[in-house]
Coordinates of C-alpha atoms in Angstrom, one line a residue:
M3 CA 0.0 0.0 0.0
T4 CA 1.2 3.5 -0.7
A5 CA 1.2 6.5 1.6
N6 CA -2.3 7.6 0.4
N7 CA -3.7 4.0 0.9
E8 CA -3.8 3.3 -2.9
P9 CA -2.5 -0.1 -4.1
F10 CA 0.9 0.0 -5.8
R11 CA 0.5 -0.6 -9.5
L12 CA 3.7 -1.7 -11.3
G13 CA 2.4 -0.8 -14.8
K14 CA 1.4 2.7 -13.7
W15 CA 4.8 3.2 -12.0
V16 CA 6.7 2.0 -15.0
K17 CA 4.9 4.5 -17.2
S18 CA 5.5 7.3 -14.8
R19 CA 8.4 9.7 -15.2
K20 CA 10.1 8.6 -12.0
G21 CA 9.7 4.9 -13.0
Q22 CA 11.2 5.4 -16.4
Q23 CA 14.2 7.3 -14.9
V24 CA 14.9 4.4 -12.6
L25 CA 14.6 1.8 -15.3
I26 CA 16.9 3.8 -17.6
C27 CA 19.5 4.1 -14.8
V28 CA 19.3 0.4 -14.0
A29 CA 19.6 -0.5 -17.7
F30 CA 22.6 1.7 -18.2
M31 CA 24.2 0.2 -15.1
F32 CA 23.2 -3.4 -15.8
I33 CA 24.4 -3.7 -19.4
P34 CA 28.0 -2.5 -18.8
L35 CA 28.3 -4.6 -15.6
L36 CA 27.0 -7.6 -17.5
L37 CA 29.5 -7.1 -20.3
L38 CA 32.3 -6.5 -17.8
F39 CA 31.3 -9.8 -16.0
V40 CA 31.0 -11.8 -19.2
F41 CA 34.2 -10.6 -20.9
T42 CA 36.5 -9.8 -17.9
Y43 CA 35.6 -11.4 -14.5
L44 CA 34.2 -14.7 -15.9
P45 CA 37.3 -15.4 -18.1
F46 CA 39.6 -14.3 -15.2
G47 CA 37.8 -16.8 -12.9
E48 CA 38.3 -19.5 -15.5
M49 CA 41.9 -18.7 -15.8
V50 CA 42.4 -19.0 -12.1
K51 CA 40.7 -22.4 -12.2
F52 CA 42.9 -23.5 -15.1
S53 CA 46.0 -22.6 -13.0
F54 CA 45.3 -25.6 -10.7
Y55 CA 45.2 -28.1 -13.6
K56 CA 47.6 -29.8 -16.0
M57 CA 45.9 -29.4 -19.3
K58 CA 46.0 -28.2 -22.9
Y59 CA 43.5 -26.1 -24.8
A60 CA 41.9 -29.2 -26.4
T61 CA 41.8 -31.3 -23.2
P62 CA 38.2 -32.3 -22.3
P63 CA 37.2 -31.3 -18.8
E64 CA 37.0 -34.9 -17.6
K65 CA 40.6 -35.5 -18.6
R66 CA 42.1 -32.5 -16.9
V67 CA 44.5 -33.4 -14.1
F68 CA 44.2 -31.5 -10.9
V69 CA 47.7 -30.6 -9.6
G70 CA 46.9 -28.0 -6.9
F71 CA 49.6 -25.4 -6.4
Q72 CA 52.2 -27.4 -8.5
N73 CA 52.0 -25.0 -11.4
Y74 CA 52.7 -22.0 -9.1
I75 CA 55.7 -23.9 -7.6
D76 CA 57.0 -24.6 -11.2
V77 CA 56.8 -20.9 -12.1
F78 CA 59.5 -20.2 -9.5
R79 CA 61.5 -23.4 -10.2
R80 CA 61.8 -22.9 -14.0
D81 CA 64.6 -20.6 -15.0
D82 CA 62.8 -19.3 -18.0
C83 CA 59.7 -18.3 -16.0
F84 CA 61.4 -16.7 -12.9
G85 CA 64.4 -15.5 -14.9
A86 CA 62.1 -13.5 -17.2
L87 CA 60.9 -11.5 -14.3
K88 CA 64.5 -10.2 -13.8
L89 CA 64.2 -8.6 -17.3
S90 CA 61.5 -6.3 -15.8
L91 CA 64.2 -4.5 -13.9
Y92 CA 65.6 -3.2 -17.3
Y93 CA 62.2 -1.9 -18.2
M94 CA 61.7 -0.4 -14.7
A95 CA 65.0 1.5 -15.0
G96 CA 63.8 2.7 -18.4
A97 CA 60.5 3.7 -17.0
I98 CA 62.2 5.9 -14.3
L99 CA 64.3 7.6 -17.0
Q100 CA 61.2 8.0 -19.2
L101 CA 59.4 9.8 -16.3
V102 CA 62.3 12.0 -15.5
I103 CA 62.6 13.1 -19.2
A104 CA 58.9 13.6 -19.5
L105 CA 58.7 15.7 -16.3
Y106 CA 61.7 17.8 -17.3
L107 CA 60.3 18.6 -20.8
A108 CA 56.8 19.1 -19.4
T109 CA 58.0 21.7 -16.9
I110 CA 59.8 23.6 -19.7
L111 CA 56.9 23.4 -22.2
S112 CA 54.2 24.4 -19.6
F113 CA 55.5 28.0 -19.9
K114 CA 55.8 30.1 -23.0
V115 CA 58.3 28.5 -25.4
K116 CA 58.7 29.1 -29.1
G117 CA 57.4 26.2 -31.1
E118 CA 56.0 24.5 -28.1
N119 CA 53.0 23.1 -29.9
L120 CA 55.1 21.6 -32.7
F121 CA 57.4 20.0 -30.1
K122 CA 54.5 18.6 -28.1
G123 CA 53.0 17.0 -31.2
L124 CA 56.3 15.5 -32.3
M125 CA 57.0 14.0 -28.9
F126 CA 53.4 12.6 -28.5
F127 CA 53.3 11.2 -32.0
P128 CA 55.1 7.9 -31.3
Y129 CA 52.4 7.0 -28.7
L130 CA 49.8 7.1 -31.5
I131 CA 51.7 4.5 -33.7
S132 CA 50.9 0.8 -33.3
G133 CA 53.3 -1.1 -31.1
I134 CA 53.7 -3.7 -33.9
A135 CA 54.7 -1.0 -36.4
I136 CA 57.2 0.5 -33.9
G137 CA 58.6 -3.0 -33.4
F138 CA 59.3 -3.4 -37.1
I139 CA 60.7 0.1 -37.4
F140 CA 63.2 -0.5 -34.6
K141 CA 64.0 -4.0 -35.9
F142 CA 65.2 -2.3 -39.1
F143 CA 66.8 0.5 -37.0
Y144 CA 69.0 -1.8 -34.9
T145 CA 69.9 -4.3 -37.7
R146 CA 73.6 -4.6 -38.3
G147 CA 74.9 -2.0 -40.8
F148 CA 71.6 -0.2 -41.1
V149 CA 70.3 3.1 -39.6
L150 CA 71.9 3.2 -36.1
D151 CA 75.2 1.8 -37.3
T152 CA 75.3 4.2 -40.2
I153 CA 74.7 7.2 -38.0
L154 CA 77.4 6.1 -35.6
Q155 CA 79.8 5.6 -38.5
W156 CA 79.1 9.2 -39.6
C157 CA 80.1 10.2 -36.0
G158 CA 83.5 8.4 -36.5
F159 CA 82.9 5.0 -35.1
E160 CA 84.1 1.9 -36.9
L161 CA 81.5 -0.8 -37.7
E162 CA 83.7 -3.6 -36.4
N163 CA 83.9 -1.9 -33.0
L164 CA 80.1 -1.5 -32.7
P165 CA 78.1 -4.3 -30.9
Y166 CA 75.3 -6.3 -32.4
W167 CA 72.4 -4.3 -30.8
L168 CA 69.9 -7.2 -30.9
K169 CA 72.3 -10.1 -30.4
D170 CA 74.8 -8.9 -27.8
Q171 CA 73.3 -9.7 -24.4
S172 CA 75.1 -6.9 -22.8
V173 CA 73.2 -4.3 -24.8
N174 CA 70.2 -5.9 -26.5
N175 CA 67.8 -5.5 -23.5
W176 CA 68.8 -1.8 -23.2
S177 CA 68.1 -1.4 -26.9
L178 CA 64.6 -2.7 -26.4
V179 CA 64.1 -0.5 -23.3
A180 CA 65.1 2.5 -25.4
T181 CA 62.3 1.6 -27.8
S182 CA 59.7 1.7 -25.0
V183 CA 61.1 4.9 -23.6
W184 CA 60.8 6.6 -27.1
R185 CA 57.3 5.4 -27.5
Y186 CA 55.8 6.2 -24.1
F187 CA 57.5 9.3 -22.7
G188 CA 55.4 11.6 -24.9
Q189 CA 52.3 10.3 -23.3
N190 CA 53.7 10.9 -19.8
M191 CA 54.8 14.4 -20.9
V192 CA 51.4 15.4 -22.1
L193 CA 49.8 14.2 -18.8
F194 CA 52.4 16.2 -16.8
I195 CA 51.8 19.3 -19.0
G196 CA 48.1 19.2 -18.3
A197 CA 48.6 18.9 -14.6
I198 CA 51.3 21.7 -14.4
M199 CA 49.2 24.1 -16.4
S200 CA 46.3 23.7 -13.9
V201 CA 48.5 25.1 -11.2
D202 CA 47.4 28.6 -10.2
A203 CA 49.9 31.2 -11.5
E204 CA 49.5 33.3 -8.4
L205 CA 51.2 30.6 -6.4
Y206 CA 54.4 31.4 -8.3
E207 CA 54.0 35.1 -7.4
A208 CA 53.6 34.2 -3.8
A209 CA 56.7 32.0 -3.9
Q210 CA 58.7 34.9 -5.6
L211 CA 57.8 37.1 -2.7
D212 CA 59.7 34.7 -0.5
G213 CA 62.7 34.8 -2.9
A214 CA 62.2 31.2 -4.2
N215 CA 64.1 30.5 -7.4
K216 CA 62.8 28.3 -10.2
F217 CA 64.1 25.1 -8.7
R218 CA 62.5 25.7 -5.4
Q219 CA 59.2 26.6 -7.1
F220 CA 59.4 23.3 -8.9
I221 CA 60.1 21.4 -5.7
H222 CA 57.6 23.2 -3.4
I223 CA 54.8 24.2 -5.9
I224 CA 54.8 22.1 -9.0
L225 CA 55.6 18.7 -7.5
P226 CA 53.1 18.8 -4.7
S227 CA 50.4 20.2 -7.0
I228 CA 50.8 17.3 -9.5
K229 CA 51.4 14.5 -7.0
T230 CA 48.3 12.7 -8.2
I231 CA 49.5 12.6 -11.8
I232 CA 53.0 11.6 -10.8
T233 CA 51.6 8.7 -8.8
L234 CA 49.4 7.7 -11.7
N235 CA 52.2 7.8 -14.3
V236 CA 54.6 5.9 -12.0
I237 CA 52.0 3.2 -11.4
L238 CA 51.3 2.9 -15.2
S239 CA 55.0 2.8 -16.1
I240 CA 55.9 0.2 -13.5
T241 CA 53.0 -2.1 -14.3
G242 CA 53.8 -1.6 -18.0
S243 CA 57.4 -2.6 -17.3
L244 CA 56.2 -5.9 -15.7
S245 CA 54.0 -6.7 -18.7
A246 CA 56.4 -5.6 -21.5
F247 CA 55.5 -7.7 -24.6
E248 CA 55.5 -5.9 -28.0
P249 CA 59.2 -4.8 -28.3
P250 CA 60.8 -8.2 -27.5
Y251 CA 58.2 -10.2 -29.3
V252 CA 58.3 -8.2 -32.5
I253 CA 61.9 -7.2 -32.7
T254 CA 63.7 -10.2 -31.3
S255 CA 61.0 -12.9 -30.8
G256 CA 62.4 -13.3 -27.3
A257 CA 65.8 -14.6 -28.6
N258 CA 69.3 -14.0 -27.1
G259 CA 68.0 -13.4 -23.5
T260 CA 65.3 -10.8 -24.4
G261 CA 62.2 -12.9 -23.6
T262 CA 60.2 -11.0 -21.0
Y263 CA 57.7 -12.6 -18.7
F264 CA 54.8 -12.1 -21.2
V265 CA 56.8 -13.5 -24.1
I266 CA 57.7 -16.6 -22.1
M267 CA 54.1 -16.9 -21.0
N268 CA 52.9 -16.6 -24.6
E269 CA 55.3 -19.4 -25.7
I270 CA 54.3 -21.7 -22.8
A271 CA 50.6 -21.2 -23.5
H272 CA 50.5 -21.3 -27.3
T273 CA 53.6 -23.2 -28.3
S274 CA 54.0 -25.7 -25.5
Q275 CA 50.3 -25.8 -24.8
K276 CA 50.8 -25.8 -21.1
V277 CA 47.7 -23.8 -20.3
G278 CA 47.8 -24.5 -16.5
L279 CA 51.3 -23.3 -16.1
A280 CA 50.7 -20.2 -18.2
S281 CA 47.6 -19.4 -16.2
A282 CA 49.6 -19.7 -13.0
M283 CA 52.1 -17.3 -14.4
A284 CA 49.4 -14.8 -15.2
V285 CA 47.9 -15.0 -11.7
I286 CA 51.4 -14.5 -10.2
L287 CA 52.0 -11.5 -12.4
L288 CA 48.7 -10.0 -11.3
L289 CA 49.6 -10.4 -7.6
I290 CA 53.0 -8.8 -8.3
I291 CA 51.4 -5.8 -10.0
F292 CA 48.9 -5.4 -7.1
A293 CA 51.8 -5.5 -4.6
C294 CA 53.9 -3.0 -6.6
T295 CA 50.8 -0.7 -6.9
I296 CA 50.2 -0.7 -3.1
L297 CA 53.9 -0.2 -2.3
Q298 CA 54.1 2.7 -4.8
K299 CA 51.0 4.4 -3.2
L300 CA 52.5 4.0 0.3
F301 CA 55.8 5.4 -1.0
F302 CA 54.3 8.5 -2.6
K303 CA 52.1 9.0 0.5
Y304 CA 55.3 9.2 2.5
V305 CA 57.2 11.4 -0.1
F306 CA 54.3 13.9 -0.3
R307 CA 53.5 13.8 3.4
D308 CA 54.3 17.5 3.8
A309 CA 52.8 18.6 0.4
D310 CA 49.4 19.6 1.9
S311 CA 51.0 21.8 4.5
E312 CA 53.3 23.5 1.9
D313 CA 50.3 23.9 -0.4
E314 CA 48.3 25.6 2.4
S315 CA 51.3 27.8 3.1
Y316 CA 51.5 29.1 -0.5
K317 CA 47.7 29.5 -0.6
A318 CA 47.9 31.7 2.5
K319 CA 50.6 33.8 0.7
K320 CA 48.4 33.9 -2.4
A321 CA 45.5 35.3 -0.3
R322 CA 47.9 37.9 1.2
L323 CA 49.1 38.8 -2.3
K324 CA 45.5 39.4 -3.4
A325 CA 44.8 41.5 -0.4
E326 CA 47.8 43.7 -1.0
K327 CA 46.8 44.1 -4.7
A328 CA 43.3 45.0 -3.6
A329 CA 44.6 47.5 -1.1
K330 CA 46.8 49.2 -3.7
K331 CA 43.8 49.5 -6.1
G332 CA 41.8 51.0 -3.3
A333 CA 44.5 53.5 -2.6
V334 CA 44.8 54.5 -6.2
A335 CA 41.1 54.9 -6.5
Q336 CA 41.1 57.3 -3.6

């Protein structure tokens, strides 16, 4: 019964404006959640289930052998699986360099610079290119006697003294990391520029009243103001380092010690048909990414622990600056 003692009629409520609003909201929520469940969470649950079995893709369910946590143990026992994780350190080092370069250029380009829009476009363009295409470009670029070797010969280097960029295990992983840095630092730069340009310009004036130079303005104004974007970029870069796939797969096919975790996992799943082991590798990688994300958030929470107080301090100076300007205008008016 309703508040006015009239029986509740579903048909009438559905035809009402309020009922239609509720139904539309529920429909817009239900359809995306259903798609997310069917194409994301359900396959993920199946993958976790597969990680406890010894099986191939074509193995019928009744012939799958339950092995418990044996696949997870094998991931750490096999040199190719666990050793591939060590290659992530190369990509993490590259990610740090990538973020430093991106933040440096973003800080410069956030202020008036000649040709800044052209430079931004050129730096962001590699991110728009397909990863497969970039792989083929750099495969040609690093090939013995081709682009890179030719440029270095112009600079006075002898071809015989140059390493094989994709075969020499002392440099081949760094060559692949350079490819990733070239592709992704433009994206990081654009995100940093957007964050820096949102900082109130009067905060810089307040800092100048205290005699702060450009470096101190960067440390005490820019960094605390863009801490959210910094955290986001670091998380994306580190997780991307753990799941590096396209450069080693396309350029070297994982040969000569360049097979990253994803490349080895792809080989185990699709070449060796060890679906259970590959599923266990995927679950372990997911747990590692979760752990790294949590540690990074805690780290930046510690690093920026004084950022709010500094921000409030400069906001107070900004308010004082506005008050002084208002007082000067009032004095001039009188």
